PDB file of C-alpha atoms and ligand atoms in Angstrom:
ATOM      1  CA  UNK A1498      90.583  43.196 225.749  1.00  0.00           C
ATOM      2  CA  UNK A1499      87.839  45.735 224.663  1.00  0.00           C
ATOM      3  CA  UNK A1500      88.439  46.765 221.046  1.00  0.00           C
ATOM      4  CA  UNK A1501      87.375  49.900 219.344  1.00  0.00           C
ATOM      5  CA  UNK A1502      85.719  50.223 215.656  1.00  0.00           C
ATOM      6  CA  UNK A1503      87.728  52.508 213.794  1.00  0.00           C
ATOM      7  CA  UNK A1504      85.370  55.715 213.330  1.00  0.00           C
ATOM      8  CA  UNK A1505      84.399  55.321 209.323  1.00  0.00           C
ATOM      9  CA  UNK A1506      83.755  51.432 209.717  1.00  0.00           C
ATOM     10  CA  UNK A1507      80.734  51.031 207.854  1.00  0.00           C
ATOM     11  CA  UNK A1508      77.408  50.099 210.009  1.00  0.00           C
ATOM     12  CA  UNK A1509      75.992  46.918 210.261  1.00  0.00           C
ATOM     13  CA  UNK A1510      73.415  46.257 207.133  1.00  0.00           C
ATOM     14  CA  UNK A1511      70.635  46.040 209.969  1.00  0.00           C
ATOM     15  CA  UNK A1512      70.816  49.861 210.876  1.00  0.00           C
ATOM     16  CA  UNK A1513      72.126  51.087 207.501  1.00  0.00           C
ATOM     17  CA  UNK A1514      69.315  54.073 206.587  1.00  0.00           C
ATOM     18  CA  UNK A1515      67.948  54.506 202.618  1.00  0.00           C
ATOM     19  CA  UNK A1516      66.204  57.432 201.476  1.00  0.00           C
ATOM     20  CA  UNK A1517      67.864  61.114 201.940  1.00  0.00           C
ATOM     21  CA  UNK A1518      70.309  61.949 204.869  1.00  0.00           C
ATOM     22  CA  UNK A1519      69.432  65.221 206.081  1.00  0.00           C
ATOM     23  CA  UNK A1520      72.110  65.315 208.393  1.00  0.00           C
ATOM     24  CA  UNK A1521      74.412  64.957 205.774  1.00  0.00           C
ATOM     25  CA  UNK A1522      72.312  67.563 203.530  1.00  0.00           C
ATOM     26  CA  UNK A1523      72.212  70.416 206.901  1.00  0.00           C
ATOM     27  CA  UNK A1524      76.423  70.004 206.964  1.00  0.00           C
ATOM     28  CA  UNK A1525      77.029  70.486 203.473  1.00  0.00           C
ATOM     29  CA  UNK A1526      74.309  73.167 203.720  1.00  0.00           C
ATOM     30  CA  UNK A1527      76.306  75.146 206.512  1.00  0.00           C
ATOM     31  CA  UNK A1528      79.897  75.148 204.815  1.00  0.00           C
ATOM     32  CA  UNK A1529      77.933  76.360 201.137  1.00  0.00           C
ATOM     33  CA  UNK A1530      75.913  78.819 202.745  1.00  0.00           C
ATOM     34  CA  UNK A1531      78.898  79.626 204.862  1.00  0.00           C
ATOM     35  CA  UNK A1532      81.281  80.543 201.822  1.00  0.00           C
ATOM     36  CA  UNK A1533      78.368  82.664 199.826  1.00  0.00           C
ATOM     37  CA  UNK A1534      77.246  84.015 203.408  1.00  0.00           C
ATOM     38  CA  UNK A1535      81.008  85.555 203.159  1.00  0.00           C
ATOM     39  CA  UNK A1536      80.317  87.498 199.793  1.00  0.00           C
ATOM     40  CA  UNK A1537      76.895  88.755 200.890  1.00  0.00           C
ATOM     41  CA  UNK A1538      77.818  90.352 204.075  1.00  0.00           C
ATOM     42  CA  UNK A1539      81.009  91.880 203.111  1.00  0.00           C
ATOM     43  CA  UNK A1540      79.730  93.068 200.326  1.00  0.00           C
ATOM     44  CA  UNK A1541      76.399  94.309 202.193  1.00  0.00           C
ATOM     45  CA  UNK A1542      78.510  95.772 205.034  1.00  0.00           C
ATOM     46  CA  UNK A1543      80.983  97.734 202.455  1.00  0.00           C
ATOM     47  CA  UNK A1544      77.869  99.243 200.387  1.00  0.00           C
ATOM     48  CA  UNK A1545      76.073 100.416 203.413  1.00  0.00           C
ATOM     49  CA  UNK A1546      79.343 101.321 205.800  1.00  0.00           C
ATOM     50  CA  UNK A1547      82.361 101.748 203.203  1.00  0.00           C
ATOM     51  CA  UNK A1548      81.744 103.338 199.877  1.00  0.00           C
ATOM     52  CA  UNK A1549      80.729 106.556 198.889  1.00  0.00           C
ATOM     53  CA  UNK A1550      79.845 108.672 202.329  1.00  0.00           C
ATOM     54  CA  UNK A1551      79.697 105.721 203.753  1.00  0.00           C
ATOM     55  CA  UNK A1552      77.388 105.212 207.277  1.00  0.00           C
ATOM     56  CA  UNK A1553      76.496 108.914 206.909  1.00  0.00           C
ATOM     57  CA  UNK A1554      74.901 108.344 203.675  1.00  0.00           C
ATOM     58  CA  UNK A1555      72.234 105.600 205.357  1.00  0.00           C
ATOM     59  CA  UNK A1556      68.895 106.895 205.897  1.00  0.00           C
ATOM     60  CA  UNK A1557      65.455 106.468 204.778  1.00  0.00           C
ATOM     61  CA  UNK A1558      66.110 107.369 201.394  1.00  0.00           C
ATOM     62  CA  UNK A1559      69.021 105.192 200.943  1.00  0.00           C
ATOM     63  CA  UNK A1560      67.027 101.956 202.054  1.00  0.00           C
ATOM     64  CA  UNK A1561      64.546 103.123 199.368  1.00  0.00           C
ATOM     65  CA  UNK A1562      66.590 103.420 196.773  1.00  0.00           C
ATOM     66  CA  UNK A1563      68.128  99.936 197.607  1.00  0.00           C
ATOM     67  CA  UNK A1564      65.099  98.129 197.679  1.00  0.00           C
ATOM     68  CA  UNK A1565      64.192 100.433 194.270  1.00  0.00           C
ATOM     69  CA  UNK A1566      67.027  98.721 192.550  1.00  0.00           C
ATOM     70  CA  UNK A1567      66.508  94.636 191.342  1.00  0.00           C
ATOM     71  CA  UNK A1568      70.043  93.441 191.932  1.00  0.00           C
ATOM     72  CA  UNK A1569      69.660  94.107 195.293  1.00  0.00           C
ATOM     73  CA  UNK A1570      66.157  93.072 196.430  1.00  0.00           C
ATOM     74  CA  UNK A1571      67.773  89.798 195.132  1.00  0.00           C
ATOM     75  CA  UNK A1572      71.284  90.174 197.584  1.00  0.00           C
ATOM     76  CA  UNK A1573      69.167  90.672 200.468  1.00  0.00           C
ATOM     77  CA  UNK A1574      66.640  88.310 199.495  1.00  0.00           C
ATOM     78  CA  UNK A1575      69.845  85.576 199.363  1.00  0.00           C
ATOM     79  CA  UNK A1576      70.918  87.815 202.743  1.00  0.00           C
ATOM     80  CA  UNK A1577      67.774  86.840 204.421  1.00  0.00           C
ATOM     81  CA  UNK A1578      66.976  83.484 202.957  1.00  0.00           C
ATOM     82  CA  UNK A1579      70.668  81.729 203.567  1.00  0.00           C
ATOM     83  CA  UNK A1580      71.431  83.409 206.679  1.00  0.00           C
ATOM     84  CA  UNK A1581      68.440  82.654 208.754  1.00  0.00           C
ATOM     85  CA  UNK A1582      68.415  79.490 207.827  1.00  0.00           C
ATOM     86  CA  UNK A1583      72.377  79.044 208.256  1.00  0.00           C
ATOM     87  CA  UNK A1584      71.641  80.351 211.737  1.00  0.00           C
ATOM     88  CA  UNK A1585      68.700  78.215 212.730  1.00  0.00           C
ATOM     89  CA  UNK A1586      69.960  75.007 211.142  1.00  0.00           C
ATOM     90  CA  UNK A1587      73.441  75.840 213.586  1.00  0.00           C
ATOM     91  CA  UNK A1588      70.917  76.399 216.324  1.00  0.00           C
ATOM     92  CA  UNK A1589      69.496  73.116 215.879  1.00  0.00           C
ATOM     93  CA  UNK A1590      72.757  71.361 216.082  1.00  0.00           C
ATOM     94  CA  UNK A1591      73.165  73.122 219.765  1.00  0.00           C
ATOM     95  CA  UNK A1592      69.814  72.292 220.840  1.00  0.00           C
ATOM     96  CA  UNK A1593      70.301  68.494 219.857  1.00  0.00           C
ATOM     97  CA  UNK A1594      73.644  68.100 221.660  1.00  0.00           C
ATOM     98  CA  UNK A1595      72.784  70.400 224.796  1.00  0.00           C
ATOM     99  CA  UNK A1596      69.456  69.350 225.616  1.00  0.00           C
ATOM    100  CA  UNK A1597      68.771  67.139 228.578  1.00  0.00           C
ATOM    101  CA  UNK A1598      65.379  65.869 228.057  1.00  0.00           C
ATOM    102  CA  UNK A1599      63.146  64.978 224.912  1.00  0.00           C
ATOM    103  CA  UNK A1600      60.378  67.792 225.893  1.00  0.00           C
ATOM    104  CA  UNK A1601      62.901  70.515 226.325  1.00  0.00           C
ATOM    105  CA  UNK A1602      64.535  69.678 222.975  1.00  0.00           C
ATOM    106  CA  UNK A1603      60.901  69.549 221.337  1.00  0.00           C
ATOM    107  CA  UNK A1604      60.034  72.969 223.036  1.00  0.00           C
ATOM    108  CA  UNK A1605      63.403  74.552 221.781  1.00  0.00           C
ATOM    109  CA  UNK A1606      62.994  73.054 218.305  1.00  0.00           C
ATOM    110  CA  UNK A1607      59.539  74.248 217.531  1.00  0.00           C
ATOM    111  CA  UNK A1608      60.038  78.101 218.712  1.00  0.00           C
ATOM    112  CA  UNK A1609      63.217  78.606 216.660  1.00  0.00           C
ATOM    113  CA  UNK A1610      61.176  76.458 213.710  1.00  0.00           C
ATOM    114  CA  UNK A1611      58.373  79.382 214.455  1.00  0.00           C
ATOM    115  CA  UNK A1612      61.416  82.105 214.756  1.00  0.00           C
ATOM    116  CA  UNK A1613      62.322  81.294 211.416  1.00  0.00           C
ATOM    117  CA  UNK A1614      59.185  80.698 209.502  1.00  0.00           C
ATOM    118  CA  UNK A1615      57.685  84.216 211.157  1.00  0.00           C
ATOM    119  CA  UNK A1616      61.032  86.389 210.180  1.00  0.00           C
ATOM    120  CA  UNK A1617      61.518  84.676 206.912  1.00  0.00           C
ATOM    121  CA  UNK A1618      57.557  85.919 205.748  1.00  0.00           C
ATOM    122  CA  UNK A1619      58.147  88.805 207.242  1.00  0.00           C
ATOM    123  CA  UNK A1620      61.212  90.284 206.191  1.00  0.00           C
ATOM    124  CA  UNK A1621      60.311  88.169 202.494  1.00  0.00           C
ATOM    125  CA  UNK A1622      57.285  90.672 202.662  1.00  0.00           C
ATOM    126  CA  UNK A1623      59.111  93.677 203.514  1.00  0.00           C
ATOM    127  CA  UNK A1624      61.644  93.114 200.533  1.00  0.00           C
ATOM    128  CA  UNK A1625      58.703  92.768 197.807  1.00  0.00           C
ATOM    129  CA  UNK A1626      56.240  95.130 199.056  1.00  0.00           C
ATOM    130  CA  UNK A1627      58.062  98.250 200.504  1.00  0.00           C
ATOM    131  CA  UNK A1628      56.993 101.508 199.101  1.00  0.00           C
ATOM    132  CA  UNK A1629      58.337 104.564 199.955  1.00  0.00           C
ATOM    133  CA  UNK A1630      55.737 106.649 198.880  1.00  0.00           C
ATOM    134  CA  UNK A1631      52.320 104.985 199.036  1.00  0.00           C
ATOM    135  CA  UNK A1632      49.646 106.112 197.465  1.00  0.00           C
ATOM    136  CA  UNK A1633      47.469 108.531 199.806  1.00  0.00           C
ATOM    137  CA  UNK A1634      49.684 108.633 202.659  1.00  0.00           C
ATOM    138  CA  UNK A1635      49.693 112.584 204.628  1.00  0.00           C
ATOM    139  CA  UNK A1636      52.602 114.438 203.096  1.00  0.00           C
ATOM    140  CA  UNK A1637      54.096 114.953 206.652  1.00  0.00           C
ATOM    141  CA  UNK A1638      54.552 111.252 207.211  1.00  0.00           C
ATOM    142  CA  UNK A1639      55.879 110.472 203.678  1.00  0.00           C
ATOM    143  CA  UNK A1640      60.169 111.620 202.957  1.00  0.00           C
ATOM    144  CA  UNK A1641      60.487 114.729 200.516  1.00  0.00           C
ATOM    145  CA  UNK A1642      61.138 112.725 196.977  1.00  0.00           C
ATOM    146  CA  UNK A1643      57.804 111.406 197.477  1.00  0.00           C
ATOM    147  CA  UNK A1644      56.404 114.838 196.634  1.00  0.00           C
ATOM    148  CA  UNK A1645      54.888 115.709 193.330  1.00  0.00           C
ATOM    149  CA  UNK A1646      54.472 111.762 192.687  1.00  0.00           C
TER     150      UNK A1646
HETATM  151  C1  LIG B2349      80.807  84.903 207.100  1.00  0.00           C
HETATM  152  C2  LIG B2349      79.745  84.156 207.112  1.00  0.00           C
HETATM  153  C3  LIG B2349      79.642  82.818 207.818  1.00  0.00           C
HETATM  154  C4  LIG B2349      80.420  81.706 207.682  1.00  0.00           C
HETATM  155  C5  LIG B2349      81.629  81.517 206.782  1.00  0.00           C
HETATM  156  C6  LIG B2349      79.866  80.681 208.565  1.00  0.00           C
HETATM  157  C7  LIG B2349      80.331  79.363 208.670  1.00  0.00           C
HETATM  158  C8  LIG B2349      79.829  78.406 209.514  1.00  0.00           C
HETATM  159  C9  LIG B2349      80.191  76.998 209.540  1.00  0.00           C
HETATM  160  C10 LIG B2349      81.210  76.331 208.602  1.00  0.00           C
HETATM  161  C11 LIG B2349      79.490  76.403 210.538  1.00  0.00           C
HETATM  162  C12 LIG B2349      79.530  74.940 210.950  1.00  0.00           C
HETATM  163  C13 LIG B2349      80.422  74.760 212.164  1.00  0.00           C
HETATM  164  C14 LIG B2349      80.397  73.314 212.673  1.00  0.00           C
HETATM  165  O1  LIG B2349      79.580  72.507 212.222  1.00  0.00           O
HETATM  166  O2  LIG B2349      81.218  73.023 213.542  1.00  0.00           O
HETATM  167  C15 LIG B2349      78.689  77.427 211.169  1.00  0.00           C
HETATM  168  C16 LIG B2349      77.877  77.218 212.256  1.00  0.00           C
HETATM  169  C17 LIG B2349      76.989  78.142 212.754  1.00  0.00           C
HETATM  170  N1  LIG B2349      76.716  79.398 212.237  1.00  0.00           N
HETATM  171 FE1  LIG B2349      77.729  80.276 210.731  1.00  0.00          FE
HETATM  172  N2  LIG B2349      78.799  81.207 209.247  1.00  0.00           N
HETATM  173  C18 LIG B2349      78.628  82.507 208.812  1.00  0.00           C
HETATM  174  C19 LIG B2349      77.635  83.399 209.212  1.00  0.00           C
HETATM  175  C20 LIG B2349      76.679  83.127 210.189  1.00  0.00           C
HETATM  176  C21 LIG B2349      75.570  83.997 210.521  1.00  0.00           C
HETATM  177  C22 LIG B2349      75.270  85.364 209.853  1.00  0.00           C
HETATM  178  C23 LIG B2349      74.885  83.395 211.535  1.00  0.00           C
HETATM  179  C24 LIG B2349      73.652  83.884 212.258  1.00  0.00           C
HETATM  180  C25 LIG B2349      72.556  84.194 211.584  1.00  0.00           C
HETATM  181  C26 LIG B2349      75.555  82.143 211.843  1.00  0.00           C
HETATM  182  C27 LIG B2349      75.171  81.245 212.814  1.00  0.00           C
HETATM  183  C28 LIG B2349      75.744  80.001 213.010  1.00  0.00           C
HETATM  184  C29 LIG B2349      75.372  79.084 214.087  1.00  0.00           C
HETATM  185  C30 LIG B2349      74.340  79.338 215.191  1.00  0.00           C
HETATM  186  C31 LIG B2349      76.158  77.933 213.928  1.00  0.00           C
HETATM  187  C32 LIG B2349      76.188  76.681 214.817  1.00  0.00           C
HETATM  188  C33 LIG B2349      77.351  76.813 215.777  1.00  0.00           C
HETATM  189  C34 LIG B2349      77.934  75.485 216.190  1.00  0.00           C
HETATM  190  O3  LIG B2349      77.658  74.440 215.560  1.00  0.00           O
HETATM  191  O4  LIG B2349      78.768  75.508 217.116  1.00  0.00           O
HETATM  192  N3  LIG B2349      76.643  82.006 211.000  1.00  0.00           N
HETATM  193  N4  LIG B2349      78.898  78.628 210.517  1.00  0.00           N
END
């Protein structure tokens, strides 16, 4: 008769890892980031599509004035920061069950690693250094509350 170990039977002390389990780290990352993930785009979807004049209020302007305003540079900082990597850790997980052969996994694992890191500095950058109105720029390519500045 072929018995089963029941599923939570601790492993043998031979294969037992030390040190940090970043398995375990990545899950309880996905259900945290999940439940603030929640708050941030609700809340980012009823600002920009909701209140006020809702999507006919979103232009230029409006992004400026967003990204003008502290308390939300840091939203879609958090945005940016926890959802990327929310969606790239989850992307991970598929590519490490669905994957047939060590080099495709590799291949997979390193462009969505480069995906990340590339969007993450970039949109990081656009957060902290967009300006509206920069200094020198033709009148005719800069919106009309830049003028007089
Ligand atoms: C309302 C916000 C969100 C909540 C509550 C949420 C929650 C979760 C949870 C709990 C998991 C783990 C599922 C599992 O391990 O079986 C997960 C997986 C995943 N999430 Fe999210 N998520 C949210 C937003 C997002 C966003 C914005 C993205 C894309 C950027 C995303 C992409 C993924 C991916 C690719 C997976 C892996 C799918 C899988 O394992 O089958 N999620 N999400």
């Amino acid at each position: 008769m072929t018995t089963i170990e029941a599923p939570r039977s601790p492993k043998p002390a031979r294969t037992r890892r030390r040190g940090i389990n970043g398995e375990k780290w990545g899950w309880i990352y996905m259900r945290a980031s999940g439940l603030v993930l929640v708050i941030l785009i609700f809340g980012h979807l009823f600002v920009n599509l909701v209140s006020g004049k809702g999507v006919n209020a979103i232009d230029f302007a409006f992004v400026a004035g967003k990204l003008a305003d502290p308390f939300w540079v840091v939203w879609d900082t958090l945005l940016l920061w926890l959802a990327l990597i929310h969606g790239s850790n989850g992307i991970r997980t598929l590519i490490n069950d669905y994957t047939r052969t060590p080099l495709t996994r590799r291949i997979l694992l390193i462009a969505v690693a480069t995906a990340t890191a590339v969007l993450l500095i970039l949109g990081t950058l656009v957060i902290y250094t967009f300006d509206p109105c920069p200094a020198g720029a033709a009148a005719n390519l800069v919106p009309s509350f830049c003028q007089g500045r």
